[in-house]
Coordinates of C-alpha atoms and ligand atoms in Angstrom, one line a residue:
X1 CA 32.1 -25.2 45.9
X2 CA 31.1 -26.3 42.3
X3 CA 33.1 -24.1 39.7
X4 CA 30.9 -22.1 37.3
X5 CA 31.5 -22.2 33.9
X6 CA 31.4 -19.1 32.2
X7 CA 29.9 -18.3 28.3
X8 CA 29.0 -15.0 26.4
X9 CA 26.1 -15.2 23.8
X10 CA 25.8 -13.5 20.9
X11 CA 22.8 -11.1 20.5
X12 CA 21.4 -13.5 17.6
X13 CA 22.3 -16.1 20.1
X14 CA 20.5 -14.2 23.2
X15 CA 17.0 -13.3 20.5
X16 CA 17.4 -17.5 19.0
X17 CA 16.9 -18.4 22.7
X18 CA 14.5 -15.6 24.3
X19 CA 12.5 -15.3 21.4
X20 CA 9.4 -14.7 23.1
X21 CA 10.4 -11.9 23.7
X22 CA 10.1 -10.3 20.5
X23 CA 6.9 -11.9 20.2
X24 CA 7.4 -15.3 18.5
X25 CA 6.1 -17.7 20.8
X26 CA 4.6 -20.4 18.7
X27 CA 4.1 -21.5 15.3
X28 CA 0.5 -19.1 15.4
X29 CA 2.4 -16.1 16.7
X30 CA 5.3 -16.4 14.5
X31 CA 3.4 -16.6 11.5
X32 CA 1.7 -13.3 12.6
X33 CA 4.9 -11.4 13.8
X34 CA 6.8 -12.2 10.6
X35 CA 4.4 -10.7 8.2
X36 CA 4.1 -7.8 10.6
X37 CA 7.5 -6.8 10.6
X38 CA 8.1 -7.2 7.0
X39 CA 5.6 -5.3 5.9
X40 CA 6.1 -2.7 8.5
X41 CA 9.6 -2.5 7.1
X42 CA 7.8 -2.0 3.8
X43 CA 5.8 0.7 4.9
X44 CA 8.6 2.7 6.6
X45 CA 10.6 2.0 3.7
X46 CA 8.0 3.3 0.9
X47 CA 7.0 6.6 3.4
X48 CA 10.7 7.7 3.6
X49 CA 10.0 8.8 0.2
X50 CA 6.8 10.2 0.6
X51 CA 5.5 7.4 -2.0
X52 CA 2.2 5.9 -1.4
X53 CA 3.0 2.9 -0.2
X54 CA 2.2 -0.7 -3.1
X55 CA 2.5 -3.8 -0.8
X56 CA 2.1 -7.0 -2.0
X57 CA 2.3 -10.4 0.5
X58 CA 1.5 -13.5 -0.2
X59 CA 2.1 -16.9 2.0
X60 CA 2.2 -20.3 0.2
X61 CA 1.8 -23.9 1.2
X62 CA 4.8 -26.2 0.8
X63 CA 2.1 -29.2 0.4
X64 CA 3.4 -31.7 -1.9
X65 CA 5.3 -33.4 0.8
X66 CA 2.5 -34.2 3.5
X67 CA 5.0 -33.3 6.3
X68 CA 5.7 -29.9 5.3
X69 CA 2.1 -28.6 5.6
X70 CA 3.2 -26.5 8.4
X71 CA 5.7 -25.0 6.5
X72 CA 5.1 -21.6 4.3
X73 CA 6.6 -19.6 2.2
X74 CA 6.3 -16.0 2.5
X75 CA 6.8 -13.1 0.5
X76 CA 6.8 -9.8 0.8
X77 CA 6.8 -7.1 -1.7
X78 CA 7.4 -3.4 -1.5
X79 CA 7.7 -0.1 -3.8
X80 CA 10.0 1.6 -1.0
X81 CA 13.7 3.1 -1.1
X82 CA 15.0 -0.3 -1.8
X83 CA 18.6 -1.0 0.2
X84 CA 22.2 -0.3 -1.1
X85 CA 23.7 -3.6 -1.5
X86 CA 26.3 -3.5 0.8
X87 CA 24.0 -3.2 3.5
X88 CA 21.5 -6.0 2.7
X89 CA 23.2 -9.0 4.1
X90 CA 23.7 -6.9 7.6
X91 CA 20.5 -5.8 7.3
X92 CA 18.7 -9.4 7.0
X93 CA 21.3 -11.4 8.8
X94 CA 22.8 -9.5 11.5
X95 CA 20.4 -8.9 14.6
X96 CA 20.7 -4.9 16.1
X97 CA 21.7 -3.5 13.3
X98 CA 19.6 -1.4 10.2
X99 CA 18.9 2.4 9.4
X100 CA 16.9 3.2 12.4
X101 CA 18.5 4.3 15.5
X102 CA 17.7 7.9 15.0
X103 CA 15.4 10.8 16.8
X104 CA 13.2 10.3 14.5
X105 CA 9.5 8.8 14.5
X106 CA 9.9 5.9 12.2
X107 CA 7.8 1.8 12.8
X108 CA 11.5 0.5 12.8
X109 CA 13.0 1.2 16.5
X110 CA 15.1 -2.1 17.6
X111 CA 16.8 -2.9 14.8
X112 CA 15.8 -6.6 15.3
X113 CA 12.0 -7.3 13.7
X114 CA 13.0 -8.4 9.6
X115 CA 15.9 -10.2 11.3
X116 CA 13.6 -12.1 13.6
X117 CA 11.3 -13.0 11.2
X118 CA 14.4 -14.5 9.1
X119 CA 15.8 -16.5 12.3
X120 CA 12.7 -17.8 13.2
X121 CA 12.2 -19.0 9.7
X122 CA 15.9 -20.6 9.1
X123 CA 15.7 -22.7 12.7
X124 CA 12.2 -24.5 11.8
X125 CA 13.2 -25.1 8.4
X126 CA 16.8 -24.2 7.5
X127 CA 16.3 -22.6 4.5
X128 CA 18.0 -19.6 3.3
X129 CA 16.3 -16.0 2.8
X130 CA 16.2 -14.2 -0.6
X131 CA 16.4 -10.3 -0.6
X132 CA 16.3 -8.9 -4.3
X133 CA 16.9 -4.9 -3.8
X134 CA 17.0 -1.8 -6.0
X135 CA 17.5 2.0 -5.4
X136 CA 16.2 2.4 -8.7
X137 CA 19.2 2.4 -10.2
X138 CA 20.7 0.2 -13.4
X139 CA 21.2 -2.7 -11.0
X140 CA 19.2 -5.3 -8.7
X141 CA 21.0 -7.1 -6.4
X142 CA 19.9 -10.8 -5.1
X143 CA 21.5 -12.2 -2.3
X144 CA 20.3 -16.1 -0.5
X145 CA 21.4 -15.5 3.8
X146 CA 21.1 -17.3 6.2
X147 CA 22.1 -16.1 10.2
X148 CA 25.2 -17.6 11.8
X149 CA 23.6 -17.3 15.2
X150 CA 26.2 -18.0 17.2
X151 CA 28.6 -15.2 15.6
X152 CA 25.2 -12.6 14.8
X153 CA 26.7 -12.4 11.4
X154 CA 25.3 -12.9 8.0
X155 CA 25.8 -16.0 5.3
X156 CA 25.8 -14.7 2.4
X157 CA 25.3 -18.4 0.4
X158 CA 24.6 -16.8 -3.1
X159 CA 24.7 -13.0 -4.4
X160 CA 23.3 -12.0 -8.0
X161 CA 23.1 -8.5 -9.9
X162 CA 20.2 -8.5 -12.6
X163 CA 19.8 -5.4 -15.2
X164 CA 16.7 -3.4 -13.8
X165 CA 15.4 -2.6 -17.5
X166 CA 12.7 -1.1 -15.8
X167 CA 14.0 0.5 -13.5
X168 CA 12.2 -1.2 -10.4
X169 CA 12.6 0.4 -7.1
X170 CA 11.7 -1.7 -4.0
X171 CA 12.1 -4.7 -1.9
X172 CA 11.4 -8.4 -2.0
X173 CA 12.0 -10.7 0.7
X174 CA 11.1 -14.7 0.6
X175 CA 11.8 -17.2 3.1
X176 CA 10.1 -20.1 4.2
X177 CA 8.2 -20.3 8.1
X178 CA 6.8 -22.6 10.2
X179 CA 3.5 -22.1 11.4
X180 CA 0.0 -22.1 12.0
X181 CA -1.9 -20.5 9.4
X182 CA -5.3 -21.1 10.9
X183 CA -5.3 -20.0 14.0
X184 CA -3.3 -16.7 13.2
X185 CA -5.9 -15.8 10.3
X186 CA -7.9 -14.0 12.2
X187 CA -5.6 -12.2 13.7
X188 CA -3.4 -11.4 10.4
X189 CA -6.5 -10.1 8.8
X190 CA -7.5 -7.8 11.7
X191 CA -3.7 -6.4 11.4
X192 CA -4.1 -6.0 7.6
X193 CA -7.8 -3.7 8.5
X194 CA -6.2 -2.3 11.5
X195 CA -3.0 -1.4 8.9
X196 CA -5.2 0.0 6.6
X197 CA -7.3 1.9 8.9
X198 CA -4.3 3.7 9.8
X199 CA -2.2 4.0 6.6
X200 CA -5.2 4.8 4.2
X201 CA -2.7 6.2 1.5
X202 CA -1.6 2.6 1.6
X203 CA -2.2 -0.5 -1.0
X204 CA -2.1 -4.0 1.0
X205 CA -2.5 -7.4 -1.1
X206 CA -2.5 -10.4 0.9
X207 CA -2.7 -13.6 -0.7
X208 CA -3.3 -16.4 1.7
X209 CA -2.3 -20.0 1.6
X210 CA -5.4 -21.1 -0.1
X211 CA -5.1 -18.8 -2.6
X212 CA -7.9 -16.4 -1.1
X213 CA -6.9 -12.3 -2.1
X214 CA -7.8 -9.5 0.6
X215 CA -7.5 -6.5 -0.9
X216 CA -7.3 -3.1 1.3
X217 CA -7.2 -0.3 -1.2
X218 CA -6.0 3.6 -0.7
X219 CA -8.6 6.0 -0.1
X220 CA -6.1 8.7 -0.8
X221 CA -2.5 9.7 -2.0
X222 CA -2.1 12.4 0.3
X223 CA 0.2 12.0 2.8
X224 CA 2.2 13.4 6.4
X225 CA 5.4 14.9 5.6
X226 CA 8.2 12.8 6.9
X227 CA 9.8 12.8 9.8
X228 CA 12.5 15.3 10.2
X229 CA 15.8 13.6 12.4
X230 CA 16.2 15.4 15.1
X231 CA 18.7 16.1 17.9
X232 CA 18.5 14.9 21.7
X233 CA 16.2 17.3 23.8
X234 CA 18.4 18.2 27.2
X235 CA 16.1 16.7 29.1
X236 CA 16.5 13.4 27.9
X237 CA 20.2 13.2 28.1
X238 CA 22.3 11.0 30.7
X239 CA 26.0 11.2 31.4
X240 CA 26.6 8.0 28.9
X241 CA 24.9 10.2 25.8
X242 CA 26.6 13.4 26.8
X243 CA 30.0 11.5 27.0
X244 CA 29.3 9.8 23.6
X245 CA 28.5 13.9 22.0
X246 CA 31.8 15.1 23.6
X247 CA 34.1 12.3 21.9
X248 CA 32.5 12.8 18.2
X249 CA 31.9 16.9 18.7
X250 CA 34.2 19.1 16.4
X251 CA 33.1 22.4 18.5
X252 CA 35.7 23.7 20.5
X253 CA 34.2 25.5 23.3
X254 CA 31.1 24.6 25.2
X255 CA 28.5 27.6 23.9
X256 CA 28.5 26.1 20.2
X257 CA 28.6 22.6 21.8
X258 CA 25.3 22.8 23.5
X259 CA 23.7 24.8 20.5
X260 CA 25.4 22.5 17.7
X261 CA 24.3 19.1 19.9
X262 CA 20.9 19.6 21.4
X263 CA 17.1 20.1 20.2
X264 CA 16.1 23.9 20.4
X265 CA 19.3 25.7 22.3
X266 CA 20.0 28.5 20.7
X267 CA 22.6 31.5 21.7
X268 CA 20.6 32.4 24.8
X269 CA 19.0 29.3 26.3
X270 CA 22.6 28.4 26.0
X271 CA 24.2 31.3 28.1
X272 CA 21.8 31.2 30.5
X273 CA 22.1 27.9 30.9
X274 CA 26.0 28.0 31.7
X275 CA 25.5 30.6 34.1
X276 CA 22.8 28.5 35.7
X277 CA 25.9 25.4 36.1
X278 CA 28.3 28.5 36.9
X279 CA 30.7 27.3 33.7
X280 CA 32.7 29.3 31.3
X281 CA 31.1 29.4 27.7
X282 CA 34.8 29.4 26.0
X283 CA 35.7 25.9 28.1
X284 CA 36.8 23.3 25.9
X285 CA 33.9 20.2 25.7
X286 CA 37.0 17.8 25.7
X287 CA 38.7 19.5 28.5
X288 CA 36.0 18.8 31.2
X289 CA 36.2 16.3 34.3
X290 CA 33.4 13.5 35.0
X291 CA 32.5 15.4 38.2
X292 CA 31.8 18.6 35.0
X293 CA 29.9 16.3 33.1
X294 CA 28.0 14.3 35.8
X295 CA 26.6 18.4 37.4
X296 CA 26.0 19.4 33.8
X297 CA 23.6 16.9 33.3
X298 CA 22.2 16.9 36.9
X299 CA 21.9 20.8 36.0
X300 CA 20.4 19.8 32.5
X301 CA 17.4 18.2 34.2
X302 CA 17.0 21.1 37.0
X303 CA 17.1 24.2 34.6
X304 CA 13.6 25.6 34.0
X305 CA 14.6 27.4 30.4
X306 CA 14.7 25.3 27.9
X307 CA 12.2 25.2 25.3
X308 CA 10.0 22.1 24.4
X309 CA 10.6 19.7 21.6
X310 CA 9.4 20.9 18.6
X311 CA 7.2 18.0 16.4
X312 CA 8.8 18.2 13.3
X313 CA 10.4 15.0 13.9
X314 CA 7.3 13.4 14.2
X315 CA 4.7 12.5 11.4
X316 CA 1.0 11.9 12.7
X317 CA -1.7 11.4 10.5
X318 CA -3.8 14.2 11.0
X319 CA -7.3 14.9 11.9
X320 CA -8.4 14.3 8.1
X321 CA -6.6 11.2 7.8
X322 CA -7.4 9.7 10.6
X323 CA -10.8 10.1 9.9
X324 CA -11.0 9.2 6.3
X325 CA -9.1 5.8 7.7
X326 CA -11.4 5.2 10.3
X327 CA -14.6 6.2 7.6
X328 CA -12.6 3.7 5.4
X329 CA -12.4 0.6 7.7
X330 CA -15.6 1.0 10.0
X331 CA -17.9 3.1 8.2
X332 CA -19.4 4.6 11.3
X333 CA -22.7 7.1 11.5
X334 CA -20.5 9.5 13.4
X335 CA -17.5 10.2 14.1
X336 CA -15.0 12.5 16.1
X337 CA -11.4 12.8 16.0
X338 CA -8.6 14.9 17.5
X339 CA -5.1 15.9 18.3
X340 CA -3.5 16.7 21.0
X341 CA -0.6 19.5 20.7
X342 CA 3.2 17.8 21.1
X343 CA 4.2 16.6 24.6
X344 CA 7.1 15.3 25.9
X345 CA 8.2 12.1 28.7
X346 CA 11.7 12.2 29.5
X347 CA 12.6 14.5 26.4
X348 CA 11.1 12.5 23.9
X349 CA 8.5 14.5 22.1
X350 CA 4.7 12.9 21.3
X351 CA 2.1 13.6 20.2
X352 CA -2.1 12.0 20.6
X353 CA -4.1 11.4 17.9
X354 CA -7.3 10.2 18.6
X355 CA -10.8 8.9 16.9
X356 CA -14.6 7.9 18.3
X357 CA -17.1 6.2 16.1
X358 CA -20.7 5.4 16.7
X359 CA -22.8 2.8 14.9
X360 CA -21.8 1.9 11.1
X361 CA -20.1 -1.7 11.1
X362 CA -18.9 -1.3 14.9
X363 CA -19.8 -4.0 16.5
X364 CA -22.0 -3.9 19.6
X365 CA -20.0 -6.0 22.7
X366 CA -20.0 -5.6 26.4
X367 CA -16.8 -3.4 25.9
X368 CA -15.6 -0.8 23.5
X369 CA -13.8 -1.5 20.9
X370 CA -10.4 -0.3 21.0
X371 CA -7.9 0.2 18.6
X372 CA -4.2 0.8 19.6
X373 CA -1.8 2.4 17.5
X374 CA 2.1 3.7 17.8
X375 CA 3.9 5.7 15.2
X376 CA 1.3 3.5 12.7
X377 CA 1.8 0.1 13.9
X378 CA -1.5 -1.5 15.3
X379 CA -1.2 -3.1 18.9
X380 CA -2.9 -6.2 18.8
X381 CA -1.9 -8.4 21.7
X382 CA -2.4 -8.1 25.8
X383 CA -4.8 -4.6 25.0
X384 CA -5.4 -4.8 29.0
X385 CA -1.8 -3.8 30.0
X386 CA -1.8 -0.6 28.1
X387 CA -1.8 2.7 29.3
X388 CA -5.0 3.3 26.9
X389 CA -7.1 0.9 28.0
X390 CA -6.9 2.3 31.7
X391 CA -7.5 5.1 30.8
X392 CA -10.6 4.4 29.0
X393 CA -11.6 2.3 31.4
X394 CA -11.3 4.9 34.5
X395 CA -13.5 7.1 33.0
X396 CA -17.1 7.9 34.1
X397 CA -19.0 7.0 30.7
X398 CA -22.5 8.2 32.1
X399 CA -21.6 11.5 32.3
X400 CA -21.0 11.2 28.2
X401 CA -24.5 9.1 28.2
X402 CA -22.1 6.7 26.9
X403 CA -22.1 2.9 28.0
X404 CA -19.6 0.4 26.9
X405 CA -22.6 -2.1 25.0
X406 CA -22.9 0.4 22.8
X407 CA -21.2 0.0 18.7
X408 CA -18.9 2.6 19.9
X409 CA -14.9 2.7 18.7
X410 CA -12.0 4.7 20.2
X411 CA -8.8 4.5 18.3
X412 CA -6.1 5.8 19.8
X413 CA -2.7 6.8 18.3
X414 CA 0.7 7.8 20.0
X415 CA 3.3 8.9 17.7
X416 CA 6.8 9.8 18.9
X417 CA 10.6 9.6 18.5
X418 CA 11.0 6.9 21.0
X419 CA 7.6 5.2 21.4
X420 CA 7.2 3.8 25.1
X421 CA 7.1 0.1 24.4
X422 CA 7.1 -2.8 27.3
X423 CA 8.7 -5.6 25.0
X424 CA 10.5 -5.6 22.0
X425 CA 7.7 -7.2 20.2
X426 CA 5.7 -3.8 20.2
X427 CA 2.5 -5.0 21.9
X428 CA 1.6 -2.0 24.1
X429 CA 2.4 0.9 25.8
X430 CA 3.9 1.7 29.5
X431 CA 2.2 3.7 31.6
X432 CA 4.0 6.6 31.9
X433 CA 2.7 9.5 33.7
X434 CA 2.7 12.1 31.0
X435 CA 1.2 9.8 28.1
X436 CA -1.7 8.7 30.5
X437 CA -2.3 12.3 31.3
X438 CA -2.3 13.0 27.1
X439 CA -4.8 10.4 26.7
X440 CA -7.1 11.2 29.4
X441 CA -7.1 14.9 28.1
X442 CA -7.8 13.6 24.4
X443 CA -10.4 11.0 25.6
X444 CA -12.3 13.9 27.5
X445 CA -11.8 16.2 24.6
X446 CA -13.5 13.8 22.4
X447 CA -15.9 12.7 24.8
X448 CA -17.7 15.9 25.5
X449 CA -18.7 15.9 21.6
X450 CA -19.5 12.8 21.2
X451 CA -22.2 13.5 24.7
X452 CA -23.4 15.9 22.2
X453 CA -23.8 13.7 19.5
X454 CA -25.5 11.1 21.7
X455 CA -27.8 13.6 23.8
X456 CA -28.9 14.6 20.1
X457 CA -29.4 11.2 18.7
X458 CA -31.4 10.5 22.4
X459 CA -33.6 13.7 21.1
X460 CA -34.9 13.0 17.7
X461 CA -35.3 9.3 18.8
X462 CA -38.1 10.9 21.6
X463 CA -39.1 13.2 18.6
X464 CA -39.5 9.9 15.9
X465 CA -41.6 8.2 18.6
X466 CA -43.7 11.0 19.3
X467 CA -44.4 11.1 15.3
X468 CA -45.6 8.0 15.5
X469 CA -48.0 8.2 18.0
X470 CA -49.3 11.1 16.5
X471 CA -49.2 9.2 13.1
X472 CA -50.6 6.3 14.1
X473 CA -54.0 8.2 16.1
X474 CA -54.7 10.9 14.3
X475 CA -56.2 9.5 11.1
X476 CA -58.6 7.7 13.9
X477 CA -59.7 10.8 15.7
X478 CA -60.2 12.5 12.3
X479 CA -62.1 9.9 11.2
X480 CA -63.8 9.8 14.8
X481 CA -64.6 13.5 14.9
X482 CA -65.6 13.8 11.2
X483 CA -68.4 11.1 12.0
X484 CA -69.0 13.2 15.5
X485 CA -69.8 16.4 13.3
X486 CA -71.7 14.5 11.2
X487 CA -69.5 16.3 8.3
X488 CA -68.7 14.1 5.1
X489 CA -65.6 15.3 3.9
X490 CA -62.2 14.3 6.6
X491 CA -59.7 16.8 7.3
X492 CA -56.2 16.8 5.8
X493 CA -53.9 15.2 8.5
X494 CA -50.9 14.7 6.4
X495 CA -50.0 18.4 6.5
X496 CA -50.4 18.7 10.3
X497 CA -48.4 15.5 10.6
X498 CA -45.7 16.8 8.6
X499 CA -45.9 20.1 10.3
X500 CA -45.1 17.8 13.6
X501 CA -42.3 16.0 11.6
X502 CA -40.5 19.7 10.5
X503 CA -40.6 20.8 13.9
X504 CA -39.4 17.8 15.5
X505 CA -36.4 17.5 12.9
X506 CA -35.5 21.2 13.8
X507 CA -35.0 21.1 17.2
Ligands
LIG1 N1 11.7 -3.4 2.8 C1 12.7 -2.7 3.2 N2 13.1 -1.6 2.4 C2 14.2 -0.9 2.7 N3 15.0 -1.1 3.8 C3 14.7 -2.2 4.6 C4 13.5 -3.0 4.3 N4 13.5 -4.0 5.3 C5 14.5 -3.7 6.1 N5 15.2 -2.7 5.7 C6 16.5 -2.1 6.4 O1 16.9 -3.1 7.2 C7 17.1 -2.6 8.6 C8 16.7 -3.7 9.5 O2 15.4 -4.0 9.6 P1 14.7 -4.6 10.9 O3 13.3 -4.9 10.7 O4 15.5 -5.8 11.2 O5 15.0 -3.5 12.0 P2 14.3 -2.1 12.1 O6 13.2 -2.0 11.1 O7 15.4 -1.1 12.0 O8 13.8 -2.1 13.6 P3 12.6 -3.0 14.3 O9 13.4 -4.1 15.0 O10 12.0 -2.1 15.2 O11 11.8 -3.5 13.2 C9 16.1 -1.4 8.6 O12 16.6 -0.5 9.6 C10 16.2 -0.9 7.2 O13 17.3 0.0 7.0
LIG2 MG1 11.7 -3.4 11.2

């Protein structure tokens, strides 16, 4: 037999040559993923600080050399917490690592997206990145990267530090990108409205390659508190996490272990719960065997008493939010929105928001139009493999004397602390039992009013045609009878037809 050869990869290395994955397929995707995850870094980065976010992007043509008409540059400009310095090359040039990996709901999950956009941008072109960063404080700090992908570690090729007279906070990244401007317009513009629609305390400027500016200004400064971290819900743990919380724990017996190490134990759920795995509450964490840990956790996913997540480490919008960014974008005639109470799949909490709009600028098509979000990011690719659109699309609409041709829009939001993604390049959501169920229940929550909106609408358009009918004859049988009764002088109709109007309107 052949001998194999053997090779490990580094996980720059494993993203450089899967990067499909992560959604940069081709030169139209890239273009679109690149501005997405940098300004979705932007916007995480400015709501950490409960400041409105002020984003400005703008992607330029390389065009005095005929061959580099592919090639952009783009930059991306924020007003967010900035980055300490000595985290900035990592943070641009080392793929899996950044601020993110917590139990909290935040765009940023993997770790990977600002990083991709950089790789995909030094292989076509092999040019360095710029990051210029400050906290606020006296100092900005420029560093030029590039990725050594076969190591995952940064380059640092230049590093500066500029007096920050006026005391700038924020980020700015440049690199340059191939791709395909064109055929990714319409798509970056729909993810610029679709951004908007959902952030409307938000500021986007995007200035295009030919120099065309799309502006998508805030309709408000108010905004959801952030996101508390939080710790893991029992439910959610496995033996690896509970091993991992036993190494780093400083609590010497097992009681103030499980109420210092999970989400919503307190002194009681905690006894009970150690009677229910038949364990002393003054054992040592440390001290226990695999077989301990292994039943514990077994146990942890059997016992009936613990209490649900709490949602404080999750941000949704809000009912008044979500509509004023729905009102902002679409402009609809009506409009309904909701949200659900928090859930939980596998002990991670979530929560559904969720909007329907008739009429306005909604387009009428053979389908509804749907708009996908999680934790804020709009879903814009393969809509028919998420959980949302089945949903939608297993419902019985004439029971809401609701058809799909109709300018009708459902926007749906999840927001959690671990949002069920298929692919790292966030394009839509798994079907998981409990999400589907939170969906369906918000979908028929908001369906039953909008069947009230539309069996109204159906009214007073009878009650408009009826008017005119009646406005149309009746100054012919006034006239009609006046000559019959040989009178001169015709009756008033005007007040009898508004007398028909009031009545109709009231109904
Ligand atoms: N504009 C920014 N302002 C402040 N910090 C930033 C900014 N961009 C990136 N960062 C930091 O760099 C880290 C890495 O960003 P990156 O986009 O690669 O991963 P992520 O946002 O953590 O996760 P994801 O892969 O889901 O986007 C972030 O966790 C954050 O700490
Ligand atoms: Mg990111």
């Amino acid at each position: 037999m052949a001998q194999s050869s053997f090779q490990e990869i580094s996980a720059s290395d494993f993203f450089y040559r899967n990067r499909d994955i992560a959604g940069f397929t081709n030169p139209s995707r890239a273009i679109f993923a690149a501005i997405r995850e940098l300004v979705e870094n932007s916007l995480d980065a400015a709501e950490s600080l409960k400041i409105p976010p002020d984003i400005y992007i703008r992607l330029s043509t390389q065009s005095k050399d005929k061959k580099d008409e592919q090639v952009f540059k783009l930059r991306v400009e924020d007003n967010g917490c900035g980055i300490q310095p000595r985290f900035i090359p990592s943070a641009f040039g080392q793929v899996l690592y950044g601020s993110k990996y917590k139990l909290k709901q935040m765009r940023g999950t993997f770790g990977l997206g600002g990083k991709m956009a950089v790789l995909y941008g030094q292989i076509m072109t092999h040019k360095p990145a710029t990051i210029m960063s400050s906290t606020g404080q006296a100092k900005i700090y420029a560093f030029k990267l590039m990725i050594d992908i076969q190591r995952n570690r940064p380059i640092i090729m230049d590093r500066r530090v500029l007096v920050n007279k006026e005391k700038w906070r924020g980020t700015i990244v440049e690199f340059y990108i191939e791709g395909d401007y064109l055929r990714a317009m319409p798509k970056i513009l729909e993810y610029f409205k679709q951004t908007a629609m959902v952030n409307p305390y938000s500021n986007l400027t995007f200035v295009d390659p030919k120099g065309r500016l799309y502006k998508f200004s805030r309709v408000t400064t108010e905004m959801p508190d952030p996101p508390k971290e939080t710790l893991p819900h029992p439910y959610g743990v496995d033996v690896e996490l509970f091993q991992r919380l036993i190494y780093v724990t400083k609590e010497k017996n097992l009681l103030e272990f499980l109420k210092n190490h999970f989400h919503r134990i307190g002194n009681i759920t905690a006894q009970k719960f150690l009677e229910f795995s038949k364990l002393s509450p003054t054992k040592k964490p440390k001290k226990l065997s695999h077989e301990e840990i292994v039943t514990i956790v077994q146990n942890m996913k059997k016992f009936k008493e613990f209490r649900p997540p709490d949602a404080s480490c999750l941000s949704p919008l809000g009912q008044d939010l979500l509509e004023a960014g729905i009102m902002k974008e679409l402009n609809p005639e009506y409009i309904v929105v909701n949200q659900r109470k928090p859930s939980t799949y596998a002990g991670h909490p979530f929560i559904i928001e969720m909007g329907m709009a008739y009429g306005g600028e909604i387009p009428r098509k053979n389908s509804f139009q749907i708009y996908r979000f999680a934790n804020k990011i709009p879903l814009l690719y393969d809509e028919a493999s998420d959980v949302s659109y089945k949903v939608i699309n297993s419902i019985n609409w004439r029971r809401y004397k609701v058809s799909p041709d109709l300018p009708i829009a459902i926007v749906v939001h999840i927001c959690s602390t671990k949002v069920p993604y298929k692919t790292v390049g966030k394009e839509f959501i798994s079907d998981r039992p409990e999400v589907r169920r939170e969906v369906a229940n918000s979908l028929r929550e908001i369906s039953r009013k909008i069947h009230h909106f539309m069996s109204k609408r159906e009214h007073v358009n009878r009650e408009r045609k009826r008017i005119s009918v009646f406005a149309k004859y009746l100054p012919r049988i006034a006239e009609f009878s006046t000559n019959l009764a040989e009178k001169e002088k015709q009756p008033d109709i005007k007040k009898l037809i508004a007398s028909v109007r009031k009545y109709g309107e009231e109904e």
